[in-house]
Coordinates of C-alpha atoms in Angstrom, one line a residue:
X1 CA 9.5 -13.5 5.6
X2 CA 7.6 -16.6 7.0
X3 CA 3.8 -18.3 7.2
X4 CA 2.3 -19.4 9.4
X5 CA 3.9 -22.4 9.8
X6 CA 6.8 -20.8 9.4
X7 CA 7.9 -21.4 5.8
X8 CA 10.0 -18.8 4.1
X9 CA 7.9 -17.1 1.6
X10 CA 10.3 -16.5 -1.0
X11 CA 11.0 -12.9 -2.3
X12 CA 10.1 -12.4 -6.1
X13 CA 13.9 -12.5 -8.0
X14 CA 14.9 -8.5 -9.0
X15 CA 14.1 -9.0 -12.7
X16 CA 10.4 -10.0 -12.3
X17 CA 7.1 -10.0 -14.4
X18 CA 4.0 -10.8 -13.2
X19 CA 2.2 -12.0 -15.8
X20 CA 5.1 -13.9 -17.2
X21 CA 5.0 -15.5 -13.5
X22 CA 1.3 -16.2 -13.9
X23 CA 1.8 -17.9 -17.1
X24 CA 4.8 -20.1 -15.5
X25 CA 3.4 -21.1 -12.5
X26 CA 0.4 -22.8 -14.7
X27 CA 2.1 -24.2 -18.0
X28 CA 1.0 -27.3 -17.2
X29 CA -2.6 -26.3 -16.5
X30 CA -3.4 -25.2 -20.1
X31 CA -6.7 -27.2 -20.2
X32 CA -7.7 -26.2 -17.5
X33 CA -10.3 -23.5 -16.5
X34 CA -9.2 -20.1 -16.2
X35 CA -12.0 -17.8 -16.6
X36 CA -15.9 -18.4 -17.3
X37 CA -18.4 -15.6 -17.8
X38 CA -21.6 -15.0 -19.9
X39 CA -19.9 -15.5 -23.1
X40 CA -18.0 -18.6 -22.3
X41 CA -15.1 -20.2 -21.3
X42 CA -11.3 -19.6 -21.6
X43 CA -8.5 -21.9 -20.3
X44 CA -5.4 -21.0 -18.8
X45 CA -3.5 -22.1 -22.3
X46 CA -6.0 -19.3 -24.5
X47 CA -5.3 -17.0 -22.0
X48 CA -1.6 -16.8 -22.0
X49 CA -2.4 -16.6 -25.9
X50 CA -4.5 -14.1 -26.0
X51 CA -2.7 -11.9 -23.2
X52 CA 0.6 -12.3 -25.6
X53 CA -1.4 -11.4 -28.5
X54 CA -2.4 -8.4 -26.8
X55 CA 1.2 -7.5 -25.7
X56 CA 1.7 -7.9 -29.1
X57 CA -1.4 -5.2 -30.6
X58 CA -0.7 -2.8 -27.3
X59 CA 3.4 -2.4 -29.3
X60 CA 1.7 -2.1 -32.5
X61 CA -0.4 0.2 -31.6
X62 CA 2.3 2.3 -30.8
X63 CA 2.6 2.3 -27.0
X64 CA 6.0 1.9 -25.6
X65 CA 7.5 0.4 -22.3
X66 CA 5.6 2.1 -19.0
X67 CA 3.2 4.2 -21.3
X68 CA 0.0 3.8 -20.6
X69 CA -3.0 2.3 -21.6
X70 CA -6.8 3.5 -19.8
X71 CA -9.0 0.0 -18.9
X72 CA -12.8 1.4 -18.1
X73 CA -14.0 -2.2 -18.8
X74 CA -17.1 -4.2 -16.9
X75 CA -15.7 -8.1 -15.6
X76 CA -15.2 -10.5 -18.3
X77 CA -12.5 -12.5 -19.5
X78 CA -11.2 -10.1 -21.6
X79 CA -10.2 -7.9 -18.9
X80 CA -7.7 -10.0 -18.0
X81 CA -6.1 -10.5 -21.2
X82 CA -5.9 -7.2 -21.9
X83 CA -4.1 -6.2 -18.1
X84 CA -1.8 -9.7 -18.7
X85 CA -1.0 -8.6 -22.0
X86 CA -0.3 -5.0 -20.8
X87 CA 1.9 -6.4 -17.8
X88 CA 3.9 -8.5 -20.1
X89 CA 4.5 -6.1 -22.8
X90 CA 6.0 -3.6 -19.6
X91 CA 2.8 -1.4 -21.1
X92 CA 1.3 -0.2 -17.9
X93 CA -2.5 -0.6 -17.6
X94 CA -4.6 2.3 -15.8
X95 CA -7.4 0.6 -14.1
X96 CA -10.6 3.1 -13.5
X97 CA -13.8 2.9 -12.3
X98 CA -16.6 1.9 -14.7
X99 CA -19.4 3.9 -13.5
X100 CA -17.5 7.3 -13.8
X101 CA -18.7 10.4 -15.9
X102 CA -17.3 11.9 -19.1
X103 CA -15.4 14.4 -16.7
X104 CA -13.5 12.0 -14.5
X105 CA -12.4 10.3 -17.6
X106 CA -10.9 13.2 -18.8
X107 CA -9.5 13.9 -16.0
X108 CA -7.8 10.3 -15.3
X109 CA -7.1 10.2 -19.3
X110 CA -4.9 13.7 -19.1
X111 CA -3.5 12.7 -15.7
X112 CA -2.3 9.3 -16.8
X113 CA -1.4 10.3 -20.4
X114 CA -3.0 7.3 -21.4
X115 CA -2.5 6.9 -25.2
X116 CA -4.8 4.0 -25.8
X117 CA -7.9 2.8 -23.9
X118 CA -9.7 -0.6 -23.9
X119 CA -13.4 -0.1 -23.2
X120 CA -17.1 -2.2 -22.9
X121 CA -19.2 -1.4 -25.2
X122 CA -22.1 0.3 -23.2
X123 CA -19.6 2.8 -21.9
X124 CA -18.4 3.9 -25.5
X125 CA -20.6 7.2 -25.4
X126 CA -19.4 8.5 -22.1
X127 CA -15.5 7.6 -23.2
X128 CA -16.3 9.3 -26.4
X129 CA -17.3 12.3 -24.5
X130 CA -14.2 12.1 -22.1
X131 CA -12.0 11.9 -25.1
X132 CA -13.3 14.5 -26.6
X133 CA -12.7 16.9 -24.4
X134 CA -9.6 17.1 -25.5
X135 CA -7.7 16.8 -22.6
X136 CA -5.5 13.3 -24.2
X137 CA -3.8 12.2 -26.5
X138 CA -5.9 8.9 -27.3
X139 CA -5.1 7.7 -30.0
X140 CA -6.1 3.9 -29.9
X141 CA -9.9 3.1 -28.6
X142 CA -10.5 -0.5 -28.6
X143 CA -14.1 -1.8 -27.4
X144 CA -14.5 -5.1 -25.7
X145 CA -17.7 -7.5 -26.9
X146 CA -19.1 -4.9 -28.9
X147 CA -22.2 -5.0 -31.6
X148 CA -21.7 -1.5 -33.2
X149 CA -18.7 0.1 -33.6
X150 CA -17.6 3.7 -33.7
X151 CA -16.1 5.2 -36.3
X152 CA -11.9 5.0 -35.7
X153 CA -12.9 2.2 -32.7
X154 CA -11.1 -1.3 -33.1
X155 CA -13.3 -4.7 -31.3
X156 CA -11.3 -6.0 -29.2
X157 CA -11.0 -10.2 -30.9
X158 CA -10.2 -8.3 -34.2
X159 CA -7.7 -6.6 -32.7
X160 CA -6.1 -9.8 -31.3
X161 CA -6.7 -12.3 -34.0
X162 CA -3.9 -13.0 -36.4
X163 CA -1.2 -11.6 -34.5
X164 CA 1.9 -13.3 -33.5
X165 CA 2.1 -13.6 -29.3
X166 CA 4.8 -11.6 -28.3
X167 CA 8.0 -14.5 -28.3
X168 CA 9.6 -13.4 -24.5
X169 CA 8.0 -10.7 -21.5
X170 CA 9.6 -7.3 -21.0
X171 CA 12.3 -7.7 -18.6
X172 CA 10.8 -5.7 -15.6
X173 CA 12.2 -5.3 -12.4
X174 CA 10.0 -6.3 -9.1
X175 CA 9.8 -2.6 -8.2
X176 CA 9.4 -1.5 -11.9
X177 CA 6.2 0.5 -11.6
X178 CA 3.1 -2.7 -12.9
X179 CA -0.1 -1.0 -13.2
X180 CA -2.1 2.0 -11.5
X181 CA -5.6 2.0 -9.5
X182 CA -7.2 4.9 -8.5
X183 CA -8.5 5.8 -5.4
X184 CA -12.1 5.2 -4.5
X185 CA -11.8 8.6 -1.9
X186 CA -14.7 9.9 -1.1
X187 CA -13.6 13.7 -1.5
X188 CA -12.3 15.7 -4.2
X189 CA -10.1 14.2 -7.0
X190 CA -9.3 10.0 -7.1
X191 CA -5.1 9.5 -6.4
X192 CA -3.5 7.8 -9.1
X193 CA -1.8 5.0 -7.3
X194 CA 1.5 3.2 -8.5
X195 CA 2.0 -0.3 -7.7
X196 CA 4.6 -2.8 -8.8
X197 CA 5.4 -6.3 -10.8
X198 CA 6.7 -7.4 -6.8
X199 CA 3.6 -5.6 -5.1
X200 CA 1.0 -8.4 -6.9
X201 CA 2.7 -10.9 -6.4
X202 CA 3.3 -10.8 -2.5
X203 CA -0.3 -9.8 -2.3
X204 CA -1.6 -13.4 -3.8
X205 CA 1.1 -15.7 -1.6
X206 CA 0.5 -13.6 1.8
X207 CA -3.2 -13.3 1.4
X208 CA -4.5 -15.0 -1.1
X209 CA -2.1 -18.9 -0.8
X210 CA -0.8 -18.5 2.6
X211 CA -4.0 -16.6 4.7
X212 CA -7.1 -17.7 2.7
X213 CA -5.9 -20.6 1.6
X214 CA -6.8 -20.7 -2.2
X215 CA -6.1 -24.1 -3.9
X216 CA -6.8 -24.9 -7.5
X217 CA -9.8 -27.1 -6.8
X218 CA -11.6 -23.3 -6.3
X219 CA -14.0 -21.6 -8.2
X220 CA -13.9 -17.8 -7.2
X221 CA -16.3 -15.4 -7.6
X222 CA -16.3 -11.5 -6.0
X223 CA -19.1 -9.4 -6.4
X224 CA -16.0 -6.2 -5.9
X225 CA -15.2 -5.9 -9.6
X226 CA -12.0 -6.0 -10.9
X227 CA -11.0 -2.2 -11.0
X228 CA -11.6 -2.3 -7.2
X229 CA -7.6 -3.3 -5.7
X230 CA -10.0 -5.9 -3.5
X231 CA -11.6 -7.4 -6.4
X232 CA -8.5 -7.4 -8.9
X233 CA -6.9 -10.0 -6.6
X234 CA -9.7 -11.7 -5.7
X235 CA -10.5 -12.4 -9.6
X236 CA -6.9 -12.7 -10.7
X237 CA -4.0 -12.3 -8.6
X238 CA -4.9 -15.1 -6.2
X239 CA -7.0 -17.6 -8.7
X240 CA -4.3 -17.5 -10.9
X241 CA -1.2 -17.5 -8.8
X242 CA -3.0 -21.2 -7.3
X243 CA -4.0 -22.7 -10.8
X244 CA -8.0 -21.9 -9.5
X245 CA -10.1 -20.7 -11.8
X246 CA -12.4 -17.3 -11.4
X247 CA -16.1 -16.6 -12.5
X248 CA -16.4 -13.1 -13.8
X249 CA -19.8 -11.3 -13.7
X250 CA -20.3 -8.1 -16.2
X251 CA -24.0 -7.0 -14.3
X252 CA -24.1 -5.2 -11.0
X253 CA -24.0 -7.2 -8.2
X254 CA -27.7 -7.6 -7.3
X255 CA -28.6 -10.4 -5.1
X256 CA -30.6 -12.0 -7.6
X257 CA -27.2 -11.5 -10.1
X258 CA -25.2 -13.1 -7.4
X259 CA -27.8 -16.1 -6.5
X260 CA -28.1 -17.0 -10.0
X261 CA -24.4 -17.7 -10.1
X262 CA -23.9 -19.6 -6.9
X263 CA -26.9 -21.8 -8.3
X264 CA -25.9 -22.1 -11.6
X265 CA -22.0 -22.4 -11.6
X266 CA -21.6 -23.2 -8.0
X267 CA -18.4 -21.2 -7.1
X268 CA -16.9 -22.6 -3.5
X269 CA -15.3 -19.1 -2.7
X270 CA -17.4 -15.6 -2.4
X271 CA -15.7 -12.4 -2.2
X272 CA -17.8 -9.0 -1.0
X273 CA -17.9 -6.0 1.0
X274 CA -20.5 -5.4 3.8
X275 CA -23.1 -4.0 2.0
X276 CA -23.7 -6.8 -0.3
X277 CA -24.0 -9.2 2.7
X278 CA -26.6 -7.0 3.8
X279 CA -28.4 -6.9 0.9
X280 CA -27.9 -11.0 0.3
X281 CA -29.4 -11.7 3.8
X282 CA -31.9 -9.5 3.9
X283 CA -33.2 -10.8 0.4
X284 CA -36.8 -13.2 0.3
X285 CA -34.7 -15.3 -2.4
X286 CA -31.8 -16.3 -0.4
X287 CA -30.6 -19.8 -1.0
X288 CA -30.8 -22.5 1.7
X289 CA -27.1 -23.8 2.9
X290 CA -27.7 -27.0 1.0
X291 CA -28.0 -25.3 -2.3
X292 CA -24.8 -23.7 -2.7
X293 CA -21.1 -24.9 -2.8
X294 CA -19.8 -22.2 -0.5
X295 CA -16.8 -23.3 1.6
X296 CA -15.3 -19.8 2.0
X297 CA -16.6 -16.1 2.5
X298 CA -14.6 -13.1 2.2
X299 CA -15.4 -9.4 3.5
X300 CA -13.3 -6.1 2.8
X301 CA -14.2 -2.4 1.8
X302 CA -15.9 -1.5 5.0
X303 CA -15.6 -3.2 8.4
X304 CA -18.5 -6.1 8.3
X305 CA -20.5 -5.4 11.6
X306 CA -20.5 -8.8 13.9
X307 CA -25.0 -9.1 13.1
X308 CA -24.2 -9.3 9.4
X309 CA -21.4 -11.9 9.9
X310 CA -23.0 -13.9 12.7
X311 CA -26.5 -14.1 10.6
X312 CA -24.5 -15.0 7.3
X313 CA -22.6 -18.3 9.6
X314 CA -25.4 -19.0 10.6
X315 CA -27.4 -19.3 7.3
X316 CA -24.6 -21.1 6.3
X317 CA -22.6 -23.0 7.9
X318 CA -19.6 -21.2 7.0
X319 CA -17.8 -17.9 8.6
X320 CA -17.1 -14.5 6.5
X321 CA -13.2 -13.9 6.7
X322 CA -13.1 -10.0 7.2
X323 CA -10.4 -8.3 6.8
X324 CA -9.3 -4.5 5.9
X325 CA -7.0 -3.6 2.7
X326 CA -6.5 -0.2 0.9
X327 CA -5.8 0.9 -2.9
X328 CA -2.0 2.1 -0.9
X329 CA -1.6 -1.4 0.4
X330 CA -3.5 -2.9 -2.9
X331 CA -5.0 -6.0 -0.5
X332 CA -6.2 -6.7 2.8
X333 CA -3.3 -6.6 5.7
X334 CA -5.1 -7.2 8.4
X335 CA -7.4 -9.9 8.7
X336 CA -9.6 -12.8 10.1
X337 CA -8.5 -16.1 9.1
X338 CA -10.4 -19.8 8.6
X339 CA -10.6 -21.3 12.1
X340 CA -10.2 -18.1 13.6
X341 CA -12.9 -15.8 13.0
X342 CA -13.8 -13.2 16.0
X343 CA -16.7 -11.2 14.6
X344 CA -16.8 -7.4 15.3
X345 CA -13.1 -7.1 14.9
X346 CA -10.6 -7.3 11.8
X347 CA -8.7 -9.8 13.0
X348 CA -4.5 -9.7 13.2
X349 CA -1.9 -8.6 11.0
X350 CA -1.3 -10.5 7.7
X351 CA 1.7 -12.3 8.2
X352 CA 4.2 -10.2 6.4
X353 CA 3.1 -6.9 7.4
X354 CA 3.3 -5.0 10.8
X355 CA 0.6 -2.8 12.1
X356 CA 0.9 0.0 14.7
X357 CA -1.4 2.1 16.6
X358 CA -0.1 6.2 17.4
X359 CA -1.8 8.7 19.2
X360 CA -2.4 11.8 17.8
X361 CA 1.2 13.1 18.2
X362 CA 2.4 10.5 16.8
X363 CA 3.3 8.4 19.3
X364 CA 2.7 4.3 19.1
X365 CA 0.3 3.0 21.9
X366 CA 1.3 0.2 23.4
X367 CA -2.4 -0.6 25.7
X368 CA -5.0 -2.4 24.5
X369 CA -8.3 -0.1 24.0
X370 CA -6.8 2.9 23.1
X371 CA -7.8 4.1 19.8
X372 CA -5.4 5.2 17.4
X373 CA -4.7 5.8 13.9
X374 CA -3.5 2.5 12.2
X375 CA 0.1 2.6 10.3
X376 CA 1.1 -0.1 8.0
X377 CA 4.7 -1.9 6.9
X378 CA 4.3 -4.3 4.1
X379 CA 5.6 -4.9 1.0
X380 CA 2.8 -4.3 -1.3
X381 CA 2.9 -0.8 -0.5
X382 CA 2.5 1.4 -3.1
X383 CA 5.2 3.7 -4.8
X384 CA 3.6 6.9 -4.5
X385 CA 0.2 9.1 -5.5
X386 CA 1.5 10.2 -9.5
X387 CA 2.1 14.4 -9.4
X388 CA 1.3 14.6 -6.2
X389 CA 4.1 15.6 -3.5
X390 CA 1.9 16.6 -0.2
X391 CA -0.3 14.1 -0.4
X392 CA 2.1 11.3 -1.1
X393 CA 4.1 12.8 1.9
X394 CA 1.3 12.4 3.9
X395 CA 0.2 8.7 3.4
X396 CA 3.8 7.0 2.8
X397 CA 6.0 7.8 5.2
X398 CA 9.6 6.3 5.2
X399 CA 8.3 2.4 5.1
X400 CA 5.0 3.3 6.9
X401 CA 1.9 3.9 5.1
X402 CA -1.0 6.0 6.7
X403 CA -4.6 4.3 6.7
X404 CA -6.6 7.3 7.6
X405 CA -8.6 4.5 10.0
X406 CA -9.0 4.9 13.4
X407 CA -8.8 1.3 15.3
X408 CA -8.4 -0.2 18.6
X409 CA -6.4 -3.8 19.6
X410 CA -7.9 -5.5 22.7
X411 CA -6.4 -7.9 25.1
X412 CA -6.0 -10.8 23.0
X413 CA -4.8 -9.0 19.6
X414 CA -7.7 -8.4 17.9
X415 CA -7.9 -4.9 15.7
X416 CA -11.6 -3.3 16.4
X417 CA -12.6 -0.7 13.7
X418 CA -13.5 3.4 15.1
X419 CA -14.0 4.8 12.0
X420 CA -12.3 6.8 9.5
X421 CA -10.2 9.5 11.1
X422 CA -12.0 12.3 9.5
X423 CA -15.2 11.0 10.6
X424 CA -14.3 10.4 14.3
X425 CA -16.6 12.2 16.4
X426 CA -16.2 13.9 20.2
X427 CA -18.7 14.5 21.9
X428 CA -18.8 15.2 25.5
X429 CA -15.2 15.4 25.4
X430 CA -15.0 11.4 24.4
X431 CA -14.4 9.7 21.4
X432 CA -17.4 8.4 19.8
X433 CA -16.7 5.5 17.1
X434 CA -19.2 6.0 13.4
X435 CA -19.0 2.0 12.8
X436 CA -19.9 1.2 16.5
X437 CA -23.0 3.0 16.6
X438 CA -23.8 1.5 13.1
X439 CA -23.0 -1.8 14.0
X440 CA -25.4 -1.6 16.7
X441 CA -27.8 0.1 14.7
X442 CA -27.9 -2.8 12.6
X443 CA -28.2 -5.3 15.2
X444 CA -32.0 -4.2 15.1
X445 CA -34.5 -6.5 13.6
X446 CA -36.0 -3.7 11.4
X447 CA -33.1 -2.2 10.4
X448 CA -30.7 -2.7 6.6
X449 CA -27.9 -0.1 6.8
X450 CA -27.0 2.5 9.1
X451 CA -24.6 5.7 8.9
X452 CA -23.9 8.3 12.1
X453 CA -22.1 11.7 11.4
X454 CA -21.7 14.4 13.8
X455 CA -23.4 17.6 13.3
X456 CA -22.7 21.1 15.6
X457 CA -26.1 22.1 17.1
X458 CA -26.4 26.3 18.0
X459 CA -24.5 25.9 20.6
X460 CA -21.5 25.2 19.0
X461 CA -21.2 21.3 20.4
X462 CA -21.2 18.3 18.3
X463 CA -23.8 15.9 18.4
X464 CA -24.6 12.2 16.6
X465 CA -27.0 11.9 14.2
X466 CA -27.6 9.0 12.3
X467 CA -29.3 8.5 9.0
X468 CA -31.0 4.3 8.7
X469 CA -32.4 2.9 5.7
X470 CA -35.3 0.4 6.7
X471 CA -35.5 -3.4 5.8
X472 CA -39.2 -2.0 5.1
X473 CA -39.4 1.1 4.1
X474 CA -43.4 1.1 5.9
X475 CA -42.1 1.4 9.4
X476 CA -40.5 5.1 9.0
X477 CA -41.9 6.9 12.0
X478 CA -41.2 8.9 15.0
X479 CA -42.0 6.1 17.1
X480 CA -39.3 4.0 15.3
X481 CA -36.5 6.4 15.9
X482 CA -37.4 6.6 19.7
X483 CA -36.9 2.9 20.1
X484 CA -33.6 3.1 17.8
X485 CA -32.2 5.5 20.4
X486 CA -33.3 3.5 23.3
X487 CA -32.1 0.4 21.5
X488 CA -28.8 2.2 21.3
X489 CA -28.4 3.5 24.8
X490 CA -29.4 -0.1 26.5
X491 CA -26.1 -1.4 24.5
X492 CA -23.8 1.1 24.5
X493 CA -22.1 4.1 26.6
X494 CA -24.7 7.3 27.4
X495 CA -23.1 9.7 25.2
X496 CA -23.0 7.4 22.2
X497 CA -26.8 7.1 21.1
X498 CA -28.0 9.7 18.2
X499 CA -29.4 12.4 19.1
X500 CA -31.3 12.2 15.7
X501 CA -32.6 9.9 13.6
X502 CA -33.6 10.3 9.8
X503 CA -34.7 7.0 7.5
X504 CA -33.7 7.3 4.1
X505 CA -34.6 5.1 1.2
X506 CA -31.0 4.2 0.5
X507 CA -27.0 5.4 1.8
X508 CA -25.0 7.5 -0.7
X509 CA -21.9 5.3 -1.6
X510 CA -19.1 5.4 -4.0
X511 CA -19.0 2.1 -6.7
X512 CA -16.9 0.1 -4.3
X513 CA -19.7 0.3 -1.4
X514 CA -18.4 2.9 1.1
X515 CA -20.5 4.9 2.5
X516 CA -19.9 9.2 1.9
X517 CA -20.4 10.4 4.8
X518 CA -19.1 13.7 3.2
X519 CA -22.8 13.8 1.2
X520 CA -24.5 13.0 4.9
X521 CA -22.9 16.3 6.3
X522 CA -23.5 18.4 3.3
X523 CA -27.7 17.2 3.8
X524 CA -27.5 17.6 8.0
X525 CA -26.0 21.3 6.7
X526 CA -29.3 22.2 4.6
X527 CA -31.5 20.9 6.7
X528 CA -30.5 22.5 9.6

């Protein structure tokens, strides 16, 4: 496998652990900065301690090689520690979704079988709940920065002081199941997704090294939190695999949160999705170019519409390198890239990994501007969904995996986003693209954030209607929604502009900023 340039990227050796490799690759960076958040700083030298005291208290605790352990925690520096000292024990860390209620715990705790789990503090009451469901067999609760404990609960430096650092790593194998995520999906239960030692690591030196271009001079900071598979290598598979050094944010990623930060700490890299852009750039307190230390942007989650990206260069000085990744895939593999930034599309294939484009028999098409669904070959795939045969089937099919995105290449190579394939629409016997619309949508002055579903009218025939929130909420009115539709129709095909408009005060999303269309249908049904 080769760069760029042409380089052999190495392949991992077969008995592999990632942390361990984290830990080798900067031994002789132990001053130096690995992680800063609210609470304060910790070098790369306390965090190989700390992650081998925590090997160390996971085995104590009673958790044995590829047993589990549940981590519902907000960004700080313990959160790495405590997936490190995990990975290096050959424990395997569940990492979940912190704004999840008492019943998706449960669930994920009884799916996993997750024996111990390593919390914040504020979300002690709803784990409390989940555990208590009795679904688990918890038998270890350990709470990160905490000020009151519950009774039986363990704080997570108490936990880890005094122990001796586990002398020597478990001796995984590169495709020794590492850690899970679950799926963000937008229906029905999360998939618990297996990914391996080897799947991190190719992840940081095709993406992270070898496409962004991370050194250790960088500061990173992602506004995607670490639970999310974008933001768990932007904040720790591809600082640490450079010898960079990552700024971790507990709070919701406001725009006054994320200003304060560039001000105050000045990171040089930014990692978000789409909506956060939007919400940056439409803010009264947005920084002048001067101001911050940006040299590099990063988009992922949704496809960033070319206004947003255009607006944010220009503001400035600096491009947003979008790009499209998956939980399967567990980072972006396909991708803009510094110096070569077309706006409105997602780039070209990560090198490393193939893309393809098949009808809907399955065939590959070959011609530019034919939309298709998008298949990946990589090797950060994941294993498999855990228990679940069909829908494993489905996505990973004999080296490809199945995006569930619809996308068209054009003449020079570039990947244009259509939608999810689910949320294609036909009408008038043609395919009409949800992001296209919404990208155009959002080319208009008054406009924040669009969606467009497809909704069948009496007689039976699908029709687009599309659902804007307003940069001022003031300028809801009929009047507005006729000049959406016309602005519509005067850029794209006929048959494309909504047939309805409805301005709502915000876009139901899940935590990781993608918008649920599902909710959008189930409304258009009751109102209808």
């Amino acid at each position: 496998m080769t760069d760029l340039a042409g380089t052999a990227v190495p392949a991992p050796p077969q008995r592999f652990n990632f942390a361990q490799h984290l830990f080798a690759l900067n031994a002789a960076r132990a001053d130096r900065l690995a992680c800063l958040d609210d609470a304060g700083r910790l070098s790369y030298g306390e965090l190989e301690l700390q992650a081998r005291r925590c090997a160390t208290a996971l085995i104590a605790s009673g958790l044995r090689r590829e047993e589990r352990v549940l981590l519902a925690m907000h960004d700080c520096s313990d959160w790495p520690v405590a997936f490190l000292g995990a990975l290096y024990a050959g424990i395997v860390p569940v990492c979940v979704n912190t704004l999840l209620s008492a019943d998706d715990f449960a669930f994920m705790l009884a799916h996993s079988r997750a024996q111990a789990v390593i919390t914040s503090a504020p979300l002690v009451p709803v784990m409390h709940a989940a555990i208590a469901q009795g679904k688990s067999e918890v038998h270890t609760l350990v709470v990160s920065r905490a000020t009151e404990l519950p009774e039986g609960a363990l704080a997570f430096p108490e936990w880890l002081r005094g122990r001796r650092p586990v002398a020597a790593p478990a001796d995984t194998a590169a495709d020794e199941v590492a850690f899970w995520m679950y799926s963000s999906g937008s229906t029905g239960r999360p998939k618990g997704t297996l990914h391996t030692h080897a799947n991190a690591y190719w992840t940081a030196e095709l993406y992270g090294r070898r496409t962004l271009g991370l050194t250790e001079h960088d500061l990173c900071f992602s506004a995607a939190k670490l639970f999310f598979a974008y933001g768990l290598g932007n904040s720790l598979f591809f600082p640490f695999s450079v010898g960079a050094s990552v700024l971790l944010m507990a709070e919701r990623p406001t725009p006054p949160a994320i200003f304060r930060r560039w001000l105050e700490h000045r990171p040089t890299v930014f990692f978000c999705a789409p909506t956060g852009y939007a919400g940056v750039l439409a803010s009264p307190d947005l920084p002048a170019r001067e101001a911050v230390a940006l040299r590099l942007c990063s988009s992922a989650g949704e496809a960033l519409p070319r206004e947003l990206g255009e607006r944010f260069a220009a503001h400035f000085g600096i491009d947003v390198i979008d790009g499209i990744g998956s939980t399967e895939m567990l980072h972006i593999f396909l991708s803009n890239r510094p110096g070569d930034v077309r706006y409105g599309t997602s780039g070209k294939p990560v090198e490393g990994y193939e893309i393809e484009l098949r009808d809907e028999a399955g065939r590959p098409i070959s011609a530019a501007g034919q939309i298709g669904d998008l298949y990946i070959r990589g090797p950060s795939s994941a294993l498999m969904y855990w228990q679940d045969r069909a829908r494993s089937d489905a996505t990973f099919q004999g080296g490809w995996t199945r995006s569930g995105d619809k996308y068209e290449r054009d003449a020079d190579g570039y990947y244009v986003y259509s939608g999810r394939s689910d949320d294609m629409l036909k009408v008038s016997g043609q395919y009409v693209s949800p992001f296209e619309v919404e990208a155009t949508l959002v080319g208009h002055p008054a406009v924040l954030e669009a969606a467009l579903i497809g909704v069948t009218d009496a007689d039976g025939l699908t029709r687009a209607q599309a659902y804007v929130v307003l940069k001022d909420r003031q300028q809801a009115a009929p009047a507005l929604a006729a000049e959406l539709q016309q602005f519509v129709k005067a850029r794209l095909a006929p048959h494309k502009y909504p047939r309805v408009v409805e301005f709502l005060d915000e876009l139901p999303k899940t935590a990781t900023g993608k918008i649920q269309r599902f909710r959008l249908r189930e409304r258009a049904r009751q109102t209808q």
